[in-house]
Short mmCIF file of C-alpha atoms and ligand atoms in Angstrom, two decimals:
data_model
loop_
_atom_site.label_atom_id
_atom_site.label_comp_id
_atom_site.label_asym_id
_atom_site.label_seq_id
_atom_site.Cartn_x
_atom_site.Cartn_y
_atom_site.Cartn_z
CA MET A 17 -14.30 -14.82 -0.29
CA LYS A 18 -15.31 -16.00 3.20
CA ILE A 19 -12.49 -17.17 5.41
CA ARG A 20 -12.68 -19.37 8.48
CA ALA A 21 -10.56 -21.74 10.53
CA GLU A 22 -11.38 -25.42 10.98
CA LYS A 23 -9.88 -28.46 12.57
CA GLY A 24 -9.52 -31.47 10.32
CA ASP A 25 -7.49 -34.37 9.03
CA ILE A 26 -5.72 -33.53 5.79
CA GLU A 27 -6.64 -36.92 4.33
CA LYS A 28 -10.29 -36.60 5.24
CA VAL A 29 -11.27 -33.04 4.40
CA GLN A 30 -13.77 -32.55 1.63
CA CYS A 31 -13.22 -29.64 -0.76
CA ASP A 32 -12.65 -28.61 -4.36
CA LEU A 33 -9.01 -27.88 -3.72
CA LEU A 34 -6.56 -28.69 -0.94
CA ILE A 35 -3.38 -26.59 -0.76
CA VAL A 36 -0.18 -27.81 0.90
CA GLY A 37 3.39 -26.50 0.87
CA MET A 38 6.73 -28.17 0.23
CA PHE A 39 10.33 -27.00 0.68
CA ASP A 40 12.73 -27.53 -2.21
CA SER A 41 13.47 -31.26 -2.61
CA GLU A 42 12.02 -32.04 0.81
CA SER A 43 8.76 -33.86 1.06
CA ASN A 44 7.11 -33.50 4.46
CA ARG A 45 4.60 -35.33 6.62
CA PHE A 46 1.67 -33.76 4.74
CA THR A 47 2.88 -34.31 1.19
CA THR A 48 3.99 -37.86 2.05
CA LYS A 49 0.64 -38.73 3.59
CA LEU A 50 -1.28 -37.35 0.63
CA ASP A 51 1.04 -38.83 -1.96
CA GLU A 52 0.49 -42.30 -0.51
CA ARG A 53 -3.16 -41.88 -1.44
CA LEU A 54 -2.36 -40.32 -4.81
CA ASN A 55 -0.43 -43.22 -6.31
CA SER A 56 2.86 -41.37 -5.70
CA GLU A 57 2.10 -38.87 -8.45
CA LEU A 58 4.04 -36.19 -6.60
CA ALA A 59 7.08 -38.42 -6.18
CA ALA A 60 6.92 -39.22 -9.89
CA ALA A 61 6.76 -35.51 -10.79
CA MET A 62 9.77 -34.89 -8.58
CA LYS A 63 11.65 -37.71 -10.23
CA ARG A 64 10.91 -36.21 -13.65
CA LYS A 65 12.14 -32.81 -12.24
CA GLU A 66 8.80 -31.38 -13.29
CA PHE A 67 8.32 -30.24 -9.70
CA THR A 68 10.99 -29.92 -7.03
CA GLY A 69 9.49 -27.44 -4.56
CA GLU A 70 11.40 -24.44 -5.86
CA ALA A 71 9.80 -21.14 -4.79
CA GLY A 72 6.98 -20.28 -7.17
CA GLN A 73 6.54 -23.83 -8.53
CA LEU A 74 3.08 -25.35 -8.45
CA LYS A 75 1.90 -28.92 -8.94
CA MET A 76 -1.78 -29.71 -9.28
CA ILE A 77 -2.88 -33.31 -8.83
CA ALA A 78 -6.44 -34.51 -9.45
CA SER A 79 -7.38 -37.01 -6.74
CA LEU A 80 -9.89 -38.91 -8.94
CA GLY A 81 -11.74 -40.23 -5.90
CA LYS A 82 -8.64 -41.33 -4.01
CA LEU A 83 -9.14 -38.50 -1.52
CA PRO A 84 -12.25 -36.57 -0.45
CA ALA A 85 -10.49 -33.44 -1.76
CA GLN A 86 -11.09 -33.17 -5.51
CA LYS A 87 -7.66 -31.79 -6.25
CA VAL A 88 -4.42 -31.20 -4.38
CA LEU A 89 -2.15 -28.24 -5.10
CA VAL A 90 1.42 -28.54 -3.89
CA VAL A 91 3.14 -25.17 -3.66
CA GLY A 92 6.93 -24.84 -3.79
CA LEU A 93 8.29 -22.83 -0.86
CA GLY A 94 11.94 -22.78 -1.95
CA LYS A 95 14.96 -23.80 0.10
CA LYS A 96 14.14 -24.35 3.76
CA ALA A 97 17.28 -22.43 4.80
CA ASP A 98 16.14 -19.31 2.86
CA TYR A 99 12.59 -19.43 4.13
CA LYS A 100 11.11 -16.10 5.20
CA ILE A 101 7.59 -15.04 6.11
CA GLU A 102 7.43 -13.04 2.85
CA ASN A 103 7.85 -16.31 0.90
CA LEU A 104 4.66 -17.56 2.52
CA ARG A 105 2.76 -14.43 1.40
CA ARG A 106 4.00 -14.92 -2.13
CA ALA A 107 3.25 -18.65 -2.17
CA ALA A 108 -0.24 -17.99 -0.83
CA ALA A 109 -0.85 -15.48 -3.63
CA SER A 110 0.21 -17.94 -6.36
CA ALA A 111 -1.96 -20.61 -4.78
CA ILE A 112 -5.10 -18.49 -4.52
CA ARG A 113 -4.76 -17.43 -8.15
CA VAL A 114 -4.64 -21.08 -9.21
CA ALA A 115 -7.63 -21.78 -6.96
CA GLN A 116 -9.55 -18.92 -8.57
CA SER A 117 -8.85 -19.98 -12.13
CA ALA A 118 -9.70 -23.60 -11.23
CA ASN A 119 -13.00 -22.24 -9.86
CA ALA A 120 -12.34 -24.06 -6.60
CA ARG A 121 -15.29 -22.60 -4.70
CA LYS A 122 -14.37 -24.43 -1.50
CA THR A 123 -10.64 -24.34 -0.91
CA ILE A 124 -8.84 -25.66 2.14
CA THR A 125 -5.33 -24.50 2.85
CA ALA A 126 -2.57 -25.90 5.02
CA LEU A 127 0.14 -23.75 3.46
CA HIS A 128 1.08 -22.30 6.84
CA HIS A 129 1.83 -25.67 8.41
CA LEU A 130 5.55 -25.66 7.73
CA GLU A 131 7.55 -23.72 10.32
CA CYS A 132 9.59 -20.74 9.23
CA GLU A 133 11.81 -18.02 10.68
CA LYS A 134 10.59 -18.66 14.22
CA ALA A 135 7.22 -17.20 13.16
CA ASP A 136 4.48 -18.72 15.31
CA GLU A 137 1.28 -20.11 13.85
CA ALA A 138 -0.66 -16.85 14.24
CA GLU A 139 2.02 -14.97 12.29
CA ARG A 140 2.07 -17.63 9.59
CA ILE A 141 -1.71 -17.55 9.32
CA THR A 142 -1.52 -13.75 9.02
CA ALA A 143 0.98 -14.04 6.16
CA LEU A 144 -1.11 -16.75 4.53
CA LEU A 145 -4.16 -14.51 4.66
CA GLU A 146 -2.30 -11.46 3.44
CA GLY A 147 -0.98 -13.35 0.43
CA SER A 148 -4.38 -14.89 -0.29
CA LEU A 149 -6.41 -11.69 0.08
CA LEU A 150 -3.99 -9.36 -1.70
CA GLY A 151 -3.27 -12.00 -4.35
CA SER A 152 -6.95 -12.65 -5.10
CA TYR A 153 -7.60 -8.99 -5.95
CA GLN A 154 -8.95 -8.19 -9.38
CA PHE A 155 -9.98 -4.80 -10.67
CA ASN A 156 -12.64 -5.94 -13.09
CA GLN A 157 -15.70 -3.89 -12.19
CA PHE A 158 -15.73 -2.23 -15.61
CA LYS A 159 -15.56 -5.47 -17.59
CA THR A 160 -19.06 -6.08 -18.86
CA ASP A 161 -18.39 -9.41 -20.53
CA ASP A 162 -15.72 -11.40 -18.75
CA LYS A 163 -16.07 -15.17 -18.33
CA GLU A 164 -13.17 -15.13 -15.87
CA LYS A 165 -15.35 -13.16 -13.46
CA GLU A 166 -17.43 -16.26 -12.76
CA LYS A 167 -14.43 -18.14 -11.49
CA ARG A 168 -13.81 -17.59 -7.81
CA VAL A 169 -13.16 -19.03 -4.38
CA ASP A 170 -16.20 -18.64 -2.12
CA ASP A 171 -14.82 -20.28 1.02
CA LEU A 172 -11.21 -20.37 2.09
CA ILE A 173 -10.73 -22.64 5.08
CA VAL A 174 -7.58 -22.53 7.13
CA LEU A 175 -6.78 -25.95 8.54
CA THR A 176 -5.56 -25.69 12.14
CA ASP A 177 -5.57 -27.46 15.51
CA GLN A 178 -6.45 -24.17 17.25
CA PRO A 179 -9.46 -22.65 15.44
CA PRO A 180 -10.23 -19.95 18.07
CA ALA A 181 -6.66 -18.54 17.99
CA ALA A 182 -6.62 -18.73 14.20
CA GLU A 183 -9.97 -16.92 13.97
CA LYS A 184 -8.44 -13.98 15.84
CA ALA A 185 -5.54 -13.73 13.41
CA ILE A 186 -7.97 -14.10 10.48
CA LYS A 187 -10.24 -11.27 11.69
CA LYS A 188 -7.35 -8.89 12.07
CA ALA A 189 -5.69 -9.73 8.76
CA GLU A 190 -9.06 -9.36 7.05
CA ILE A 191 -9.57 -5.86 8.46
CA ILE A 192 -6.11 -4.71 7.42
CA CYS A 193 -6.13 -6.31 3.97
CA THR A 194 -9.66 -5.12 3.21
CA ALA A 195 -8.41 -1.59 3.91
CA ALA A 196 -5.37 -2.13 1.65
CA LEU A 197 -7.63 -3.45 -1.13
CA HIS A 198 -9.90 -0.45 -0.66
CA VAL A 199 -6.80 1.68 -1.29
CA ARG A 200 -6.13 -0.30 -4.47
CA ASP A 201 -9.68 0.36 -5.67
CA MET A 202 -9.48 4.09 -4.91
CA VAL A 203 -6.19 4.37 -6.79
CA ASN A 204 -7.22 2.15 -9.71
CA LEU A 205 -10.49 3.98 -10.24
CA PRO A 206 -10.01 6.52 -13.03
CA SER A 207 -9.86 10.27 -12.67
CA ASN A 208 -13.25 10.81 -14.36
CA ILE A 209 -14.75 9.06 -11.34
CA VAL A 210 -12.39 9.84 -8.49
CA THR A 211 -12.43 13.63 -8.21
CA PRO A 212 -11.33 15.60 -5.13
CA SER A 213 -14.97 15.68 -3.96
CA TRP A 214 -15.27 11.92 -4.47
CA LEU A 215 -12.20 11.34 -2.30
CA ALA A 216 -13.56 13.66 0.39
CA ASP A 217 -16.89 11.77 0.34
CA GLU A 218 -15.03 8.46 0.60
CA ALA A 219 -13.20 9.76 3.68
CA ALA A 220 -16.49 11.02 5.15
CA LYS A 221 -17.85 7.46 5.02
CA LEU A 222 -15.48 6.67 7.90
CA LYS A 223 -17.75 8.70 10.18
CA LYS A 224 -19.79 5.56 10.65
CA LEU A 225 -16.73 3.97 12.27
CA GLY A 226 -16.54 6.81 14.78
CA VAL A 227 -13.91 8.80 12.89
CA LYS A 228 -14.26 12.58 13.01
CA VAL A 229 -14.03 13.87 9.44
CA THR A 230 -13.74 17.52 8.42
CA VAL A 231 -13.78 18.60 4.78
CA TYR A 232 -12.62 22.07 3.76
CA GLY A 233 -13.74 23.39 0.35
CA LYS A 234 -12.47 26.23 -1.80
CA GLU A 235 -13.97 29.13 0.15
CA GLU A 236 -12.65 27.82 3.46
CA LEU A 237 -9.25 27.13 1.92
CA LYS A 238 -9.07 30.76 0.80
CA LYS A 239 -9.73 31.90 4.36
CA MET A 240 -7.16 29.42 5.67
CA ASN A 241 -4.50 30.70 3.24
CA PHE A 242 -4.04 27.32 1.57
CA ASN A 243 -2.75 29.26 -1.43
CA ALA A 244 -0.34 26.60 -2.67
CA LEU A 245 -3.14 24.03 -2.89
CA LEU A 246 -5.40 26.64 -4.50
CA ALA A 247 -2.67 27.53 -7.02
CA VAL A 248 -2.25 23.93 -8.17
CA SER A 249 -6.02 23.48 -8.47
CA GLN A 250 -6.68 26.69 -10.41
CA GLY A 251 -6.14 25.08 -13.83
CA SER A 252 -8.89 22.53 -13.16
CA VAL A 253 -12.65 22.96 -13.12
CA LEU A 254 -12.80 20.71 -10.07
CA GLU A 255 -12.89 22.18 -6.60
CA PRO A 256 -9.93 21.38 -4.33
CA LYS A 257 -10.50 19.91 -0.89
CA PHE A 258 -8.54 19.46 2.26
CA VAL A 259 -9.69 16.60 4.45
CA VAL A 260 -8.82 15.86 8.07
CA MET A 261 -9.76 12.57 9.72
CA GLU A 262 -9.30 12.05 13.45
CA HIS A 263 -9.40 8.86 15.50
CA GLY A 264 -9.22 8.90 19.28
CA SER A 265 -8.32 11.86 21.42
CA GLY A 266 -5.81 13.17 23.93
CA LYS A 267 -2.83 15.40 23.27
CA GLU A 268 0.01 14.60 20.88
CA PRO A 269 -1.51 12.60 18.07
CA VAL A 270 0.52 10.86 15.39
CA ALA A 271 -0.25 12.48 12.04
CA PHE A 272 -0.22 11.07 8.52
CA VAL A 273 -0.55 13.27 5.45
CA GLY A 274 -1.15 11.92 1.92
CA LYS A 275 -0.76 13.56 -1.50
CA GLY A 276 -4.10 13.48 -3.30
CA ILE A 277 -3.66 14.63 -6.89
CA THR A 278 -6.58 12.95 -8.61
CA PHE A 279 -4.91 13.44 -11.98
CA ASP A 280 -1.45 14.82 -12.70
CA SER A 281 -1.22 16.03 -16.29
CA GLY A 282 1.82 18.08 -15.30
CA GLY A 283 -0.11 21.33 -15.81
CA LEU A 284 1.40 23.86 -18.23
CA ASP A 285 4.69 21.92 -17.91
CA ILE A 286 2.67 19.14 -19.43
CA LYS A 287 3.85 15.54 -19.27
CA PRO A 288 4.54 13.54 -22.42
CA ALA A 289 1.80 10.98 -23.26
CA LYS A 290 3.69 8.00 -21.84
CA GLY A 291 4.38 9.81 -18.58
CA MET A 292 0.72 10.75 -18.18
CA GLU A 293 -0.90 7.36 -18.81
CA ASP A 294 -0.94 6.15 -15.22
CA MET A 295 -1.28 9.51 -13.48
CA LYS A 296 -4.60 8.62 -11.92
CA MET A 297 -2.27 6.96 -9.40
CA ASP A 298 -1.08 10.34 -8.11
CA LYS A 299 -3.75 10.17 -5.41
CA ALA A 300 -2.18 7.08 -3.82
CA GLY A 301 -0.92 8.97 -0.75
CA ALA A 302 -4.41 10.24 0.04
CA ALA A 303 -5.98 6.86 -0.65
CA THR A 304 -3.44 5.25 1.69
CA VAL A 305 -4.25 7.54 4.61
CA ILE A 306 -7.98 6.87 4.08
CA GLY A 307 -7.27 3.11 4.13
CA LEU A 308 -5.03 3.50 7.16
CA MET A 309 -7.75 5.37 9.06
CA GLU A 310 -10.28 2.70 8.10
CA ALA A 311 -8.01 -0.02 9.53
CA VAL A 312 -7.10 1.96 12.64
CA ALA A 313 -10.77 2.67 13.43
CA GLN A 314 -11.87 -0.92 12.87
CA LEU A 315 -9.02 -2.29 14.96
CA LYS A 316 -10.00 0.25 17.66
CA MET A 317 -6.36 1.16 18.11
CA PRO A 318 -5.64 3.02 21.36
CA GLN A 319 -3.68 5.93 19.84
CA HIS A 320 -4.83 9.39 18.89
CA ILE A 321 -4.33 9.53 15.12
CA ILE A 322 -4.78 12.21 12.48
CA CYS A 323 -4.92 11.36 8.78
CA ALA A 324 -5.14 14.33 6.42
CA PHE A 325 -4.91 14.93 2.70
CA PRO A 326 -4.93 17.86 0.31
CA THR A 327 -6.61 16.91 -2.95
CA CYS A 328 -7.04 18.56 -6.34
CA GLU A 329 -6.39 17.98 -10.03
CA ASN A 330 -3.31 19.32 -11.85
CA MET A 331 -4.43 20.56 -15.28
CA PRO A 332 -3.22 23.01 -17.92
CA SER A 333 -5.64 25.75 -18.95
CA GLY A 334 -5.98 29.51 -19.31
CA THR A 335 -6.42 29.76 -15.57
CA ALA A 336 -3.62 27.38 -14.65
CA TYR A 337 -0.72 28.45 -12.42
CA ARG A 338 2.43 29.37 -14.35
CA PRO A 339 6.15 28.68 -13.92
CA GLY A 340 7.58 31.72 -12.18
CA ASP A 341 4.46 32.43 -10.12
CA ILE A 342 5.25 33.42 -6.56
CA ILE A 343 2.92 31.85 -4.02
CA LYS A 344 2.57 32.55 -0.32
CA GLY A 345 0.77 29.65 1.29
CA TYR A 346 -0.45 28.71 4.75
CA ASN A 347 2.89 29.11 6.51
CA LYS A 348 3.67 32.51 4.87
CA LYS A 349 6.95 31.49 3.21
CA THR A 350 7.07 32.70 -0.38
CA ILE A 351 7.60 30.01 -3.01
CA GLU A 352 8.89 30.70 -6.51
CA MET A 353 7.05 27.91 -8.29
CA MET A 354 9.26 26.85 -11.17
CA ASN A 355 7.66 23.72 -12.61
CA THR A 356 3.92 23.10 -12.57
CA ASP A 357 4.56 19.35 -12.62
CA ALA A 358 6.15 19.59 -9.16
CA GLU A 359 2.64 20.09 -7.75
CA GLY A 360 2.81 17.48 -4.99
CA ARG A 361 5.25 19.45 -2.87
CA MET A 362 3.06 22.55 -3.28
CA VAL A 363 -0.13 20.96 -1.98
CA LEU A 364 1.79 19.17 0.77
CA SER A 365 3.47 22.37 1.94
CA ASP A 366 0.13 23.80 3.07
CA ALA A 367 -1.08 20.51 4.53
CA LEU A 368 2.10 19.73 6.49
CA SER A 369 2.36 23.21 8.01
CA TYR A 370 -1.31 23.17 8.92
CA VAL A 371 -1.22 19.74 10.56
CA GLU A 372 1.88 20.65 12.57
CA LYS A 373 0.40 23.93 13.79
CA GLU A 374 -3.14 22.77 14.39
CA PHE A 375 -2.50 19.38 16.08
CA ALA A 376 1.04 19.61 17.53
CA PRO A 377 1.61 15.94 16.70
CA SER A 378 4.41 13.84 18.21
CA ALA A 379 5.36 12.74 14.69
CA ILE A 380 4.28 13.46 11.12
CA ILE A 381 4.61 10.95 8.31
CA ASP A 382 3.71 12.00 4.79
CA LEU A 383 3.13 9.64 1.89
CA ALA A 384 3.42 10.99 -1.62
CA THR A 385 3.95 9.79 -5.17
CA LEU A 386 6.28 12.75 -5.27
CA THR A 387 9.01 12.14 -7.84
CA GLY A 388 9.83 10.10 -10.91
CA ALA A 389 13.41 10.40 -9.67
CA CYS A 390 12.58 8.11 -6.74
CA VAL A 391 11.41 5.45 -9.20
CA VAL A 392 14.68 5.85 -11.08
CA ALA A 393 16.64 5.46 -7.86
CA LEU A 394 14.80 2.59 -6.16
CA GLY A 395 12.40 1.02 -8.65
CA TYR A 396 9.35 -0.79 -7.31
CA TRP A 397 10.72 -2.68 -4.32
CA ALA A 398 11.55 0.05 -1.83
CA THR A 399 9.87 3.24 -0.70
CA GLY A 400 12.20 6.24 -0.47
CA LEU A 401 12.37 7.35 3.15
CA PHE A 402 13.61 10.75 4.26
CA THR A 403 13.96 11.88 7.85
CA THR A 404 16.35 13.53 10.25
CA ASP A 405 15.04 11.34 13.06
CA ASP A 406 17.04 8.11 13.33
CA LYS A 407 14.56 6.47 15.64
CA LEU A 408 11.67 7.00 13.24
CA PHE A 409 13.79 5.54 10.47
CA GLU A 410 14.76 2.47 12.52
CA THR A 411 11.19 1.75 13.62
CA LEU A 412 9.75 2.14 10.12
CA LYS A 413 12.51 -0.03 8.69
CA ALA A 414 11.72 -2.74 11.25
CA ALA A 415 7.99 -2.56 10.49
CA GLY A 416 8.70 -2.75 6.75
CA LYS A 417 10.85 -5.80 7.19
CA GLU A 418 7.99 -7.55 8.93
CA THR A 419 5.29 -6.62 6.44
CA GLY A 420 7.43 -6.93 3.32
CA GLU A 421 6.95 -3.21 2.52
CA ARG A 422 10.57 -2.16 2.60
CA VAL A 423 11.77 1.39 3.01
CA TRP A 424 15.20 2.70 2.00
CA ARG A 425 16.66 5.82 3.53
CA LEU A 426 17.96 8.61 1.31
CA PRO A 427 19.81 11.65 2.69
CA LEU A 428 18.50 15.07 3.68
CA TRP A 429 21.88 16.74 4.09
CA ASP A 430 22.14 20.53 4.22
CA GLU A 431 24.27 20.61 1.06
CA TYR A 432 21.12 19.90 -0.96
CA LYS A 433 19.44 23.07 0.31
CA ASP A 434 21.42 25.33 -2.03
CA ASN A 435 19.54 23.99 -5.06
CA LEU A 436 16.38 25.64 -3.80
CA LYS A 437 17.81 29.14 -3.34
CA THR A 438 16.33 32.01 -5.33
CA ASP A 439 16.77 35.78 -5.38
CA VAL A 440 13.11 36.62 -5.70
CA ALA A 441 11.37 34.54 -3.00
CA ASP A 442 12.14 32.50 0.13
CA ILE A 443 12.45 29.23 -1.75
CA ARG A 444 12.23 27.75 -5.25
CA SER A 445 9.95 24.78 -5.70
CA VAL A 446 12.51 22.90 -7.86
CA GLY A 447 16.25 23.21 -8.40
CA ARG A 448 17.91 24.67 -11.48
CA SER A 449 19.25 21.33 -12.58
CA TYR A 450 17.21 18.20 -12.19
CA ASP A 451 19.69 16.06 -10.29
CA ALA A 452 18.84 14.28 -7.02
CA GLY A 453 15.17 14.96 -7.73
CA ALA A 454 13.78 12.78 -4.92
CA ILE A 455 16.07 14.40 -2.35
CA GLU A 456 15.23 17.84 -3.66
CA GLY A 457 11.52 17.20 -3.28
CA ALA A 458 12.05 16.01 0.30
CA THR A 459 14.31 18.99 1.04
CA PHE A 460 11.58 21.35 -0.14
CA LEU A 461 9.01 19.68 2.13
CA LYS A 462 11.36 19.90 5.12
CA ASN A 463 11.03 23.69 4.93
CA PHE A 464 7.39 23.37 5.90
CA ILE A 465 7.97 21.43 9.11
CA GLU A 466 9.18 23.54 11.99
CA LYS A 467 10.13 21.21 14.81
CA THR A 468 8.13 18.00 14.71
CA PRO A 469 9.90 14.67 14.06
CA TRP A 470 8.92 14.03 10.46
CA VAL A 471 9.25 11.36 7.80
CA HIS A 472 8.61 11.76 4.11
CA LEU A 473 7.84 8.54 2.24
CA ASP A 474 8.20 8.86 -1.53
CA ILE A 475 5.91 6.08 -2.74
CA ALA A 476 6.12 6.95 -6.46
CA GLY A 477 7.65 3.51 -7.17
CA THR A 478 5.82 1.40 -4.61
CA ALA A 479 2.24 2.61 -4.92
CA TRP A 480 1.88 1.20 -8.42
CA MET A 481 3.20 -1.94 -10.12
CA PRO A 482 3.65 -1.90 -13.88
CA GLU A 483 3.29 -5.72 -14.00
CA SER A 484 1.57 -8.36 -11.86
CA LYS A 485 4.04 -10.01 -9.52
CA PHE A 486 3.70 -12.02 -6.28
CA TYR A 487 0.65 -10.65 -4.46
CA PHE A 488 0.48 -7.54 -6.64
CA SER A 489 -1.60 -7.22 -9.76
CA ARG A 490 -0.78 -4.57 -12.34
CA GLY A 491 -1.82 -1.20 -10.96
CA ALA A 492 -2.27 0.01 -7.41
CA THR A 493 -0.50 -1.93 -4.67
CA GLY A 494 -2.20 -0.72 -1.49
CA ASN A 495 1.26 -0.60 0.09
CA GLY A 496 1.56 1.50 3.22
CA VAL A 497 -1.50 0.39 5.15
CA ARG A 498 0.06 -2.80 6.54
CA LEU A 499 3.36 -0.99 7.12
CA LEU A 500 1.86 1.86 9.13
CA VAL A 501 -0.54 -0.29 11.14
CA LYS A 502 2.44 -2.46 12.12
CA TRP A 503 4.48 0.64 12.95
CA LEU A 504 1.70 2.04 15.12
CA GLU A 505 1.34 -1.29 16.91
CA LYS A 506 5.02 -1.37 17.73
CA ARG A 507 5.14 2.28 18.80
N1 BES B 18 3.37 12.63 -9.77
C1 BES B 18 4.67 12.94 -10.26
C2 BES B 18 5.72 11.92 -9.81
C3 BES B 18 5.61 10.53 -10.36
C4 BES B 18 6.24 10.19 -11.54
C5 BES B 18 4.93 9.56 -9.67
C6 BES B 18 6.18 8.91 -12.03
C7 BES B 18 4.87 8.27 -10.16
C8 BES B 18 5.50 7.93 -11.33
C9 BES B 18 5.11 14.30 -9.74
O1 BES B 18 4.12 15.22 -9.52
C10 BES B 18 6.04 14.87 -10.77
O2 BES B 18 5.62 15.03 -11.87
N2 BES B 18 7.27 15.14 -10.36
C11 BES B 18 8.24 15.68 -11.24
C12 BES B 18 9.06 16.66 -10.46
C13 BES B 18 9.95 17.52 -11.31
C14 BES B 18 9.16 18.42 -12.21
C15 BES B 18 10.86 18.30 -10.41
C16 BES B 18 9.08 14.54 -11.78
O3 BES B 18 9.31 13.58 -11.05
O4 BES B 18 9.46 14.59 -12.93
ZN1 ZN B 19 3.59 16.32 -11.28
ZN1 ZN B 20 2.25 14.42 -9.07
#
């Protein structure tokens, strides 16, 4: 889909589909103008209560030669008083899906024309683009015979009085959303394709954007004492990797670390079939930091940024690690590993300690599909956030509010530490009872950060949607890229 900005009169533009917005029960200067040419079809639909402008409602009107646009799609934006920038993203996603299925190759949109929440036109165009790009995503590369594939929008034209300013917003939104959609692809691709080596190669492709990429394989990991990562990987025939990407230079980088389990069977503590079905998504943290680095490099952001991920497969076998194994990883603390399905915290323990020691970052943020307990607690509409740094929490919360990727803070109080006590090693990897599982996972990770301000984002519920909704389609969400780019911009 090619996107550009153009100046034009809504009554005169020629296209397959023209998209306009309407607040609940409030026609506006655009809908009124168009409806005058359309024999008041919209007014009639409103009178019949078929369409009122409620959020999510759509009304398609064929112009039958009465306008140069072949069809007009009026999109309900909900009550004006409740209007938020997120509504515009969602409306844009519904609209682009209709445009796709109508095979409207040339689509012109004016959905951003109605003012909202003091957002200026550039911000509204950004939201319009985000909704359109994220909403148009389809993961259909393995469908060999799909008629729906032929239906698409080739050109999306944003109608504006200020094309040069709009083009700037379009360029930026395209970079960021393309990275987020790349994350969706990496996560949606199955584990027989996306192996640890595949992920490392994907990261290495960022070299062409000027990113420094270092990949450590099994032999190097042995020398580096990444024994927790090696332990998790030892049940799989696939070689583990640890990947470090670096953008910019100077002291004190900001570091991001993502969990990259390319398939989580649970290991010897094997998952039940239902719990295993979607476990190709357990690499979402790693995919997100690759996507983030891609966006950061293309936007030429001024900061020094490290994105790193440990990656391997968690499988049961005769060589797999066992409950009760004691493992001494990179930072020398001994871990009594008590459940092979709690593998994320193991691989992250090596990666977090390494990144802190090697790069002395000013902040570390990890992203991990760490616990089912976080999904139980927060569902799909908030990422679990853990930190002892109030400022990091406040700034991430603010960024999430802007991008629609909300975070919700859960506690890291000392009382939870007792669960991880053991007589035989420095720490247990899981508690004796399985309560407060998300907090316990975060508490474990905290032991592997010495002094750096740190945030753990449990994205188990937000990296993957079980159903299509708003600008998400079933599967990977790509959440995190927009959030962290916004956070970096505000930092
Ligand atoms: N990858 C899973 C967490 C997960 C579950 C992500 C559901 C997305 C959806 C993780 O490795 C895991 O299995 N965690 C265990 C931890 C437990 C053994 C302490 C869990 O959540 O059950
Ligand atoms: Zn697991
Ligand atoms: Zn896992």
